[in-house]
PDB file of C-alpha atoms in Angstrom:
ATOM      1  CA  MET A 409     -24.111  -7.095  -7.125  1.00 59.00           C
ATOM      2  CA  LYS A 410     -22.455  -8.421  -3.991  1.00 82.00           C
ATOM      3  CA  THR A 411     -19.647  -7.124  -1.849  1.00 92.00           C
ATOM      4  CA  ILE A 412     -16.308  -8.593  -2.937  1.00 96.00           C
ATOM      5  CA  ARG A 413     -14.227 -10.213  -0.206  1.00 97.00           C
ATOM      6  CA  MET A 414     -10.762  -8.846  -0.845  1.00 97.00           C
ATOM      7  CA  GLY A 415      -7.433 -10.343   0.157  1.00 98.00           C
ATOM      8  CA  ILE A 416      -4.110  -8.557  -0.243  1.00 98.00           C
ATOM      9  CA  LEU A 417      -0.832 -10.419  -0.732  1.00 98.00           C
ATOM     10  CA  GLY A 418       1.764  -8.198   0.927  1.00 96.00           C
ATOM     11  CA  CYS A 419       1.627  -5.753   3.844  1.00 96.00           C
ATOM     12  CA  GLY A 420       4.291  -3.339   2.617  1.00 92.00           C
ATOM     13  CA  PRO A 421       3.589   0.337   1.815  1.00 90.00           C
ATOM     14  CA  ARG A 422       1.701  -0.509  -1.407  1.00 90.00           C
ATOM     15  CA  GLY A 423      -0.272  -3.286   0.211  1.00 95.00           C
ATOM     16  CA  MET A 424      -1.288  -1.015   3.091  1.00 97.00           C
ATOM     17  CA  GLN A 425      -2.286   1.703   0.620  1.00 95.00           C
ATOM     18  CA  MET A 426      -4.515  -0.731  -1.265  1.00 95.00           C
ATOM     19  CA  ALA A 427      -6.017  -1.929   2.016  1.00 97.00           C
ATOM     20  CA  ARG A 428      -6.955   1.621   2.996  1.00 97.00           C
ATOM     21  CA  ILE A 429      -8.586   2.131  -0.408  1.00 95.00           C
ATOM     22  CA  THR A 430     -10.756  -0.967  -0.001  1.00 94.00           C
ATOM     23  CA  LYS A 431     -11.869   0.343   3.393  1.00 93.00           C
ATOM     24  CA  LEU A 432     -13.022   3.567   1.729  1.00 95.00           C
ATOM     25  CA  LEU A 433     -15.403   1.612  -0.523  1.00 93.00           C
ATOM     26  CA  PRO A 434     -17.423  -0.663   1.796  1.00 94.00           C
ATOM     27  CA  GLU A 435     -20.273  -0.863  -0.710  1.00 94.00           C
ATOM     28  CA  PHE A 436     -17.940  -2.752  -3.058  1.00 94.00           C
ATOM     29  CA  TYR A 437     -15.254  -4.404  -0.937  1.00 93.00           C
ATOM     30  CA  THR A 438     -14.845  -6.172   2.378  1.00 96.00           C
ATOM     31  CA  LEU A 439     -11.174  -6.470   3.323  1.00 98.00           C
ATOM     32  CA  THR A 440     -10.954  -9.929   4.872  1.00 98.00           C
ATOM     33  CA  CYS A 441      -7.298 -10.928   4.921  1.00 98.00           C
ATOM     34  CA  MET A 442      -3.681  -9.945   4.234  1.00 98.00           C
ATOM     35  CA  SER A 443      -0.412 -11.873   4.140  1.00 98.00           C
ATOM     36  CA  ASP A 444       3.297 -11.169   4.546  1.00 97.00           C
ATOM     37  CA  MET A 445       6.438 -13.078   5.534  1.00 95.00           C
ATOM     38  CA  ASP A 446       7.694 -10.068   7.491  1.00 95.00           C
ATOM     39  CA  GLU A 447       6.508 -10.150  11.118  1.00 95.00           C
ATOM     40  CA  THR A 448       6.863  -6.378  11.516  1.00 96.00           C
ATOM     41  CA  ALA A 449       4.725  -5.735   8.434  1.00 95.00           C
ATOM     42  CA  LEU A 450       2.103  -8.186   9.698  1.00 96.00           C
ATOM     43  CA  GLU A 451       2.058  -6.463  13.072  1.00 96.00           C
ATOM     44  CA  GLU A 452       1.500  -3.061  11.462  1.00 97.00           C
ATOM     45  CA  ALA A 453      -1.327  -4.473   9.333  1.00 97.00           C
ATOM     46  CA  GLY A 454      -2.933  -5.974  12.434  1.00 97.00           C
ATOM     47  CA  LYS A 455      -2.846  -2.611  14.217  1.00 97.00           C
ATOM     48  CA  ALA A 456      -4.385  -0.814  11.237  1.00 97.00           C
ATOM     49  CA  PHE A 457      -6.998  -3.482  10.454  1.00 97.00           C
ATOM     50  CA  PRO A 458      -7.792  -5.473  13.625  1.00 97.00           C
ATOM     51  CA  ASP A 459     -10.895  -7.023  12.051  1.00 96.00           C
ATOM     52  CA  ILE A 460      -9.078  -9.008   9.322  1.00 97.00           C
ATOM     53  CA  ARG A 461      -7.250 -12.350   9.248  1.00 98.00           C
ATOM     54  CA  LEU A 462      -3.476 -12.272   8.839  1.00 98.00           C
ATOM     55  CA  PHE A 463      -1.334 -14.978   7.234  1.00 98.00           C
ATOM     56  CA  ARG A 464       2.434 -15.461   7.209  1.00 96.00           C
ATOM     57  CA  SER A 465       2.167 -17.155   3.814  1.00 95.00           C
ATOM     58  CA  SER A 466       0.407 -15.948   0.666  1.00 96.00           C
ATOM     59  CA  ASP A 467      -0.280 -19.577  -0.211  1.00 97.00           C
ATOM     60  CA  GLU A 468      -2.195 -19.978   3.060  1.00 97.00           C
ATOM     61  CA  LEU A 469      -4.270 -16.900   2.235  1.00 98.00           C
ATOM     62  CA  LEU A 470      -5.130 -18.252  -1.214  1.00 98.00           C
ATOM     63  CA  ASP A 471      -6.228 -21.563   0.325  1.00 98.00           C
ATOM     64  CA  SER A 472      -8.191 -19.982   3.182  1.00 97.00           C
ATOM     65  CA  GLY A 473     -11.484 -19.503   1.323  1.00 97.00           C
ATOM     66  CA  LEU A 474     -11.733 -15.992   2.800  1.00 98.00           C
ATOM     67  CA  ALA A 475     -11.290 -14.050  -0.467  1.00 98.00           C
ATOM     68  CA  ASP A 476     -13.153 -13.722  -3.758  1.00 97.00           C
ATOM     69  CA  ALA A 477     -10.367 -11.580  -5.225  1.00 98.00           C
ATOM     70  CA  VAL A 478      -6.769 -10.700  -4.395  1.00 98.00           C
ATOM     71  CA  ILE A 479      -4.314  -7.885  -5.045  1.00 97.00           C
ATOM     72  CA  THR A 480      -0.721  -9.043  -5.627  1.00 95.00           C
ATOM     73  CA  GLU A 481       1.476  -6.608  -3.679  1.00 94.00           C
ATOM     74  CA  VAL A 482       4.368  -9.094  -3.603  1.00 92.00           C
ATOM     75  CA  PRO A 483       7.871  -8.584  -5.101  1.00 87.00           C
ATOM     76  CA  PRO A 484       7.961  -8.378  -8.933  1.00 86.00           C
ATOM     77  CA  ASP A 485       9.897 -11.603  -9.407  1.00 86.00           C
ATOM     78  CA  VAL A 486       6.930 -13.589  -8.023  1.00 90.00           C
ATOM     79  CA  HIS A 487       4.037 -11.566  -9.490  1.00 90.00           C
ATOM     80  CA  MET A 488       3.408 -14.168 -12.170  1.00 93.00           C
ATOM     81  CA  GLU A 489       3.648 -17.080  -9.730  1.00 94.00           C
ATOM     82  CA  TYR A 490       0.931 -15.750  -7.431  1.00 96.00           C
ATOM     83  CA  VAL A 491      -1.302 -14.481 -10.219  1.00 96.00           C
ATOM     84  CA  ALA A 492      -1.266 -18.026 -11.617  1.00 95.00           C
ATOM     85  CA  LYS A 493      -1.925 -19.579  -8.204  1.00 97.00           C
ATOM     86  CA  ALA A 494      -4.905 -17.272  -7.640  1.00 97.00           C
ATOM     87  CA  LEU A 495      -6.376 -17.924 -11.090  1.00 97.00           C
ATOM     88  CA  ASP A 496      -5.989 -21.678 -10.539  1.00 96.00           C
ATOM     89  CA  ARG A 497      -8.235 -21.240  -7.490  1.00 96.00           C
ATOM     90  CA  ASN A 498     -10.706 -19.147  -9.529  1.00 96.00           C
ATOM     91  CA  LEU A 499      -9.888 -16.036  -7.504  1.00 97.00           C
ATOM     92  CA  HIS A 500     -10.110 -12.761  -9.390  1.00 97.00           C
ATOM     93  CA  VAL A 501      -6.794 -10.890  -9.519  1.00 97.00           C
ATOM     94  CA  LEU A 502      -5.749  -7.262  -9.628  1.00 95.00           C
ATOM     95  CA  GLY A 503      -2.125  -7.793 -10.613  1.00 93.00           C
ATOM     96  CA  GLU A 504       0.659  -5.378  -9.799  1.00 89.00           C
ATOM     97  CA  ILE A 505       3.168  -4.128 -12.339  1.00 86.00           C
ATOM     98  CA  PRO A 506       5.409  -5.276 -13.880  1.00 86.00           C
ATOM     99  CA  ALA A 507       2.925  -7.986 -14.826  1.00 89.00           C
ATOM    100  CA  VAL A 508       5.542 -10.257 -16.400  1.00 89.00           C
ATOM    101  CA  ASN A 509       9.315 -10.331 -16.617  1.00 85.00           C
ATOM    102  CA  SER A 510       9.853 -12.226 -19.858  1.00 87.00           C
ATOM    103  CA  ILE A 511       8.200 -13.239 -23.124  1.00 88.00           C
ATOM    104  CA  GLU A 512       7.736 -16.718 -21.679  1.00 93.00           C
ATOM    105  CA  GLU A 513       5.905 -15.339 -18.631  1.00 92.00           C
ATOM    106  CA  GLY A 514       3.740 -13.228 -20.924  1.00 92.00           C
ATOM    107  CA  GLN A 515       2.715 -16.266 -22.944  1.00 95.00           C
ATOM    108  CA  PHE A 516       2.053 -18.223 -19.748  1.00 95.00           C
ATOM    109  CA  LEU A 517      -0.133 -15.418 -18.356  1.00 94.00           C
ATOM    110  CA  TRP A 518      -2.092 -15.182 -21.616  1.00 95.00           C
ATOM    111  CA  GLU A 519      -2.830 -18.895 -21.545  1.00 95.00           C
ATOM    112  CA  LYS A 520      -3.612 -18.924 -17.819  1.00 95.00           C
ATOM    113  CA  VAL A 521      -6.080 -16.027 -18.070  1.00 95.00           C
ATOM    114  CA  ASN A 522      -7.883 -17.607 -21.010  1.00 94.00           C
ATOM    115  CA  SER A 523      -8.243 -20.945 -19.221  1.00 94.00           C
ATOM    116  CA  SER A 524      -9.451 -19.555 -15.876  1.00 94.00           C
ATOM    117  CA  LYS A 525     -13.023 -18.746 -14.860  1.00 94.00           C
ATOM    118  CA  ALA A 526     -11.701 -15.775 -12.881  1.00 97.00           C
ATOM    119  CA  LEU A 527     -10.911 -12.282 -14.146  1.00 96.00           C
ATOM    120  CA  TYR A 528      -7.448 -10.749 -14.312  1.00 96.00           C
ATOM    121  CA  MET A 529      -6.673  -7.034 -14.469  1.00 93.00           C
ATOM    122  CA  ALA A 530      -3.273  -5.310 -14.401  1.00 87.00           C
ATOM    123  CA  GLY A 531      -2.743  -2.030 -12.612  1.00 72.00           C
ATOM    124  CA  SER A 532      -1.633  -0.009 -15.622  1.00 66.00           C
ATOM    125  CA  ASN A 533      -3.444   3.111 -14.446  1.00 73.00           C
ATOM    126  CA  PRO A 534      -1.361   5.729 -16.359  1.00 76.00           C
ATOM    127  CA  ASN A 535      -3.385   4.846 -19.477  1.00 76.00           C
ATOM    128  CA  TYR A 536      -6.332   6.577 -17.814  1.00 81.00           C
ATOM    129  CA  ARG A 537      -4.616   9.845 -16.913  1.00 84.00           C
ATOM    130  CA  GLU A 538      -6.245  12.997 -18.245  1.00 89.00           C
ATOM    131  CA  LYS A 539      -3.175  14.117 -20.205  1.00 88.00           C
ATOM    132  CA  ASN A 540      -3.124  10.786 -22.038  1.00 89.00           C
ATOM    133  CA  HIS A 541      -6.846  10.927 -22.773  1.00 90.00           C
ATOM    134  CA  LEU A 542      -6.267  14.362 -24.303  1.00 92.00           C
ATOM    135  CA  LEU A 543      -3.791  12.790 -26.738  1.00 90.00           C
ATOM    136  CA  TYR A 544      -6.140   9.883 -27.525  1.00 90.00           C
ATOM    137  CA  ASN A 545      -9.002  12.282 -28.253  1.00 93.00           C
ATOM    138  CA  LEU A 546      -6.848  14.513 -30.462  1.00 94.00           C
ATOM    139  CA  ALA A 547      -5.719  11.465 -32.429  1.00 91.00           C
ATOM    140  CA  GLN A 548      -9.305  10.260 -32.894  1.00 91.00           C
ATOM    141  CA  GLN A 549     -10.216  13.707 -34.244  1.00 94.00           C
ATOM    142  CA  ASN A 550      -7.273  13.577 -36.686  1.00 92.00           C
ATOM    143  CA  LYS A 551      -5.734  16.652 -35.035  1.00 93.00           C
ATOM    144  CA  ILE A 552      -2.279  15.165 -34.492  1.00 88.00           C
ATOM    145  CA  GLY A 553      -1.536  14.053 -38.030  1.00 87.00           C
ATOM    146  CA  LYS A 554       0.607  11.124 -39.081  1.00 87.00           C
ATOM    147  CA  VAL A 555       3.306  10.498 -36.489  1.00 90.00           C
ATOM    148  CA  ALA A 556       6.804   9.578 -37.691  1.00 93.00           C
ATOM    149  CA  TYR A 557       8.716   9.791 -34.400  1.00 96.00           C
ATOM    150  CA  ILE A 558       7.645   9.927 -30.751  1.00 94.00           C
ATOM    151  CA  GLU A 559       9.511  10.069 -27.424  1.00 95.00           C
ATOM    152  CA  THR A 560       8.395   9.070 -23.949  1.00 93.00           C
ATOM    153  CA  GLU A 561      10.071   9.228 -20.547  1.00 93.00           C
ATOM    154  CA  TYR A 562       9.467   7.866 -17.069  1.00 92.00           C
ATOM    155  CA  ILE A 563      11.751   9.272 -14.373  1.00 91.00           C
ATOM    156  CA  HIS A 564      11.300   8.062 -10.804  1.00 87.00           C
ATOM    157  CA  ASP A 565      14.091   8.853  -8.372  1.00 84.00           C
ATOM    158  CA  ALA A 566      13.950   5.645  -6.331  1.00 81.00           C
ATOM    159  CA  THR A 567      17.403   5.936  -4.745  1.00 81.00           C
ATOM    160  CA  GLY A 568      15.881   6.564  -1.311  1.00 78.00           C
ATOM    161  CA  MET A 569      13.092   3.985  -1.538  1.00 77.00           C
ATOM    162  CA  LYS A 570      13.074   0.869   0.625  1.00 73.00           C
ATOM    163  CA  ASP A 571      11.767  -1.552  -2.038  1.00 72.00           C
ATOM    164  CA  ALA A 572      15.101  -3.071  -2.971  1.00 77.00           C
ATOM    165  CA  TRP A 573      13.861  -4.743  -6.184  1.00 81.00           C
ATOM    166  CA  ARG A 574      14.170  -1.443  -8.083  1.00 82.00           C
ATOM    167  CA  LYS A 575      17.931  -1.485  -7.548  1.00 87.00           C
ATOM    168  CA  GLU A 576      18.321  -4.691  -9.553  1.00 87.00           C
ATOM    169  CA  TYR A 577      15.420  -4.411 -11.998  1.00 87.00           C
ATOM    170  CA  GLU A 578      16.194  -3.519 -15.608  1.00 88.00           C
ATOM    171  CA  ALA A 579      14.263  -0.263 -15.782  1.00 87.00           C
ATOM    172  CA  CYS A 580      13.561  -0.521 -19.513  1.00 86.00           C
ATOM    173  CA  ARG A 581      11.160  -3.386 -18.797  1.00 85.00           C
ATOM    174  CA  TYR A 582       9.110  -1.108 -16.523  1.00 85.00           C
ATOM    175  CA  TYR A 583       7.202   0.565 -19.345  1.00 81.00           C
ATOM    176  CA  THR A 584       3.759   0.950 -17.770  1.00 82.00           C
ATOM    177  CA  HIS A 585       3.869   4.694 -17.182  1.00 84.00           C
ATOM    178  CA  SER A 586       5.382   5.640 -20.513  1.00 88.00           C
ATOM    179  CA  LEU A 587       5.256   3.082 -23.312  1.00 88.00           C
ATOM    180  CA  ASP A 588       1.734   1.794 -22.558  1.00 84.00           C
ATOM    181  CA  PRO A 589       0.065   5.137 -23.450  1.00 86.00           C
ATOM    182  CA  ILE A 590       2.168   5.270 -26.629  1.00 89.00           C
ATOM    183  CA  LEU A 591       0.969   1.814 -27.706  1.00 86.00           C
ATOM    184  CA  LYS A 592      -2.634   2.904 -27.157  1.00 84.00           C
ATOM    185  CA  LEU A 593      -2.007   6.128 -29.074  1.00 87.00           C
ATOM    186  CA  ILE A 594      -0.351   4.652 -32.163  1.00 86.00           C
ATOM    187  CA  GLY A 595      -2.332   1.404 -32.264  1.00 84.00           C
ATOM    188  CA  SER A 596       0.626  -0.534 -33.686  1.00 85.00           C
ATOM    189  CA  GLU A 597       2.838  -3.352 -32.504  1.00 86.00           C
ATOM    190  CA  LEU A 598       6.501  -2.648 -31.859  1.00 89.00           C
ATOM    191  CA  ARG A 599       9.626  -4.537 -32.709  1.00 85.00           C
ATOM    192  CA  THR A 600      12.703  -3.838 -30.609  1.00 76.00           C
ATOM    193  CA  VAL A 601      15.632  -2.189 -32.342  1.00 83.00           C
ATOM    194  CA  CYS A 602      18.001  -1.749 -29.402  1.00 92.00           C
ATOM    195  CA  CYS A 603      18.177  -1.190 -25.659  1.00 92.00           C
ATOM    196  CA  MET A 604      21.088   0.277 -23.722  1.00 95.00           C
ATOM    197  CA  GLY A 605      21.765   0.874 -20.038  1.00 96.00           C
ATOM    198  CA  THR A 606      24.255   3.015 -18.126  1.00 96.00           C
ATOM    199  CA  TYR A 607      25.004   0.366 -15.486  1.00 95.00           C
ATOM    200  CA  ASP A 608      25.910   2.047 -12.181  1.00 95.00           C
ATOM    201  CA  ARG A 609      27.863   4.901 -13.718  1.00 95.00           C
ATOM    202  CA  LEU A 610      26.850   7.239 -10.850  1.00 94.00           C
ATOM    203  CA  LYS A 611      27.815   4.711  -8.161  1.00 94.00           C
ATOM    204  CA  ASN A 612      24.535   4.937  -6.230  1.00 90.00           C
ATOM    205  CA  GLY A 613      23.904   1.232  -5.815  1.00 90.00           C
ATOM    206  CA  HIS A 614      21.519   0.594  -8.724  1.00 92.00           C
ATOM    207  CA  ARG A 615      22.137  -1.938 -11.483  1.00 92.00           C
ATOM    208  CA  HIS A 616      21.387   0.811 -14.023  1.00 94.00           C
ATOM    209  CA  ASN A 617      21.041   4.544 -13.398  1.00 94.00           C
ATOM    210  CA  ALA A 618      19.007   4.852 -16.600  1.00 94.00           C
ATOM    211  CA  MET A 619      18.043   2.784 -19.635  1.00 95.00           C
ATOM    212  CA  SER A 620      16.984   3.828 -23.121  1.00 95.00           C
ATOM    213  CA  ALA A 621      15.385   1.851 -25.944  1.00 94.00           C
ATOM    214  CA  LEU A 622      14.510   2.449 -29.583  1.00 95.00           C
ATOM    215  CA  TYR A 623      11.569   0.677 -31.188  1.00 94.00           C
ATOM    216  CA  SER A 624       9.996   0.758 -34.613  1.00 94.00           C
ATOM    217  CA  THR A 625       6.668  -0.390 -36.021  1.00 92.00           C
ATOM    218  CA  LYS A 626       6.101  -2.342 -39.209  1.00 89.00           C
ATOM    219  CA  ASP A 627       5.437   0.932 -41.041  1.00 89.00           C
ATOM    220  CA  ASN A 628       8.642   2.519 -39.628  1.00 92.00           C
ATOM    221  CA  LEU A 629       7.255   4.763 -36.897  1.00 93.00           C
ATOM    222  CA  VAL A 630      10.107   5.181 -34.389  1.00 96.00           C
ATOM    223  CA  VAL A 631       9.616   5.331 -30.611  1.00 95.00           C
ATOM    224  CA  ARG A 632      12.313   6.334 -28.107  1.00 96.00           C
ATOM    225  CA  LEU A 633      11.852   5.258 -24.483  1.00 95.00           C
ATOM    226  CA  LEU A 634      13.834   6.521 -21.481  1.00 95.00           C
ATOM    227  CA  THR A 635      13.296   4.922 -18.075  1.00 93.00           C
ATOM    228  CA  ALA A 636      15.329   5.978 -15.057  1.00 93.00           C
ATOM    229  CA  PHE A 637      15.108   4.956 -11.404  1.00 90.00           C
ATOM    230  CA  ALA A 638      18.438   6.338 -10.234  1.00 91.00           C
ATOM    231  CA  ILE A 639      19.474   9.666 -11.724  1.00 87.00           C
ATOM    232  CA  PRO A 640      19.530  13.074  -9.984  1.00 81.00           C
ATOM    233  CA  TYR A 641      16.471  15.040 -11.075  1.00 78.00           C
ATOM    234  CA  SER A 642      15.460  18.555 -10.053  1.00 80.00           C
ATOM    235  CA  GLY A 643      11.761  18.158 -10.868  1.00 79.00           C
ATOM    236  CA  PRO A 644       9.074  16.042  -9.189  1.00 80.00           C
ATOM    237  CA  PRO A 645      10.382  12.641  -8.008  1.00 75.00           C
ATOM    238  CA  HIS A 646       7.890  10.824 -10.250  1.00 81.00           C
ATOM    239  CA  THR A 647       7.247  12.200 -13.730  1.00 86.00           C
ATOM    240  CA  THR A 648       6.231  10.986 -17.193  1.00 87.00           C
ATOM    241  CA  LYS A 649       6.447  12.790 -20.517  1.00 88.00           C
ATOM    242  CA  ILE A 650       5.343  12.169 -24.112  1.00 89.00           C
TER     243      ILE A 650
END
C-alpha cells in the first residue's frame, strides 16, 4: 500500500469537511491540493491547510500531477463533467451526490467508468447505516416476508442553507438517502409511474417545497418516495424513514 495523494475540487463547507477527514487519516491520505473559483473560500482553505497547493481552477488541479485521486465537491450541475475529466486523466474519483442529473449522464458515466483505468466511487453512504443493515439482514433471514408496498422519506430543511443549488434542484432526483436503501432491500429494478411536485406553494424561495413519486417493479411491488428540502418540520433537520 502507498499513501494516496488527495485533491479536493471545491473549498466550500463540504470540501473543507472532506479535507479535515483526510488529515485525520495520514496513513492513507496526503492532502496535496484544493481548488475553488471563490477567492474567500480559497483563502479559508489556505489558512486551514497551509501546506497544500491551491488552484483557482479545478481543471488546473487535475492537470497539476499533484493528485492520485480527487473528491468532487463542486456544484451538482458539473459533477459529471469533472468526474469524466478526472477519469480521463486516470485519477481515481470519489464522486459527490447526485452523481448524475439525467439518463444520458448516467449512460455516459457508465461508459466512462468502464473505459478508464481509474476507480470511481459515489458517496451514497446511507446504504451503510446501521438501521438499513438491520433491514437487509432481516430480509436475508426471511423475517420480513414478501413486500407488496413500501414507503420511504428524506426530509432535509435546507431553507437556511447557503448552497443555492438546492433551491432549484428537483428534489425527487435526490434519492440517495431514501430510495437507494430500498433498491438494495428489494433487489428489483423500478419503472416510474408518476412524479409530482408542490412548486413553491409555501413561498420560501425553492422551486419545489416537496416532491413525491410512485414507482412499481415488474412484479408490481409499489414504492412511494417523498423528498423535501423546503417544508417546515418539527423533528431533526435531516431525517430519513422507511
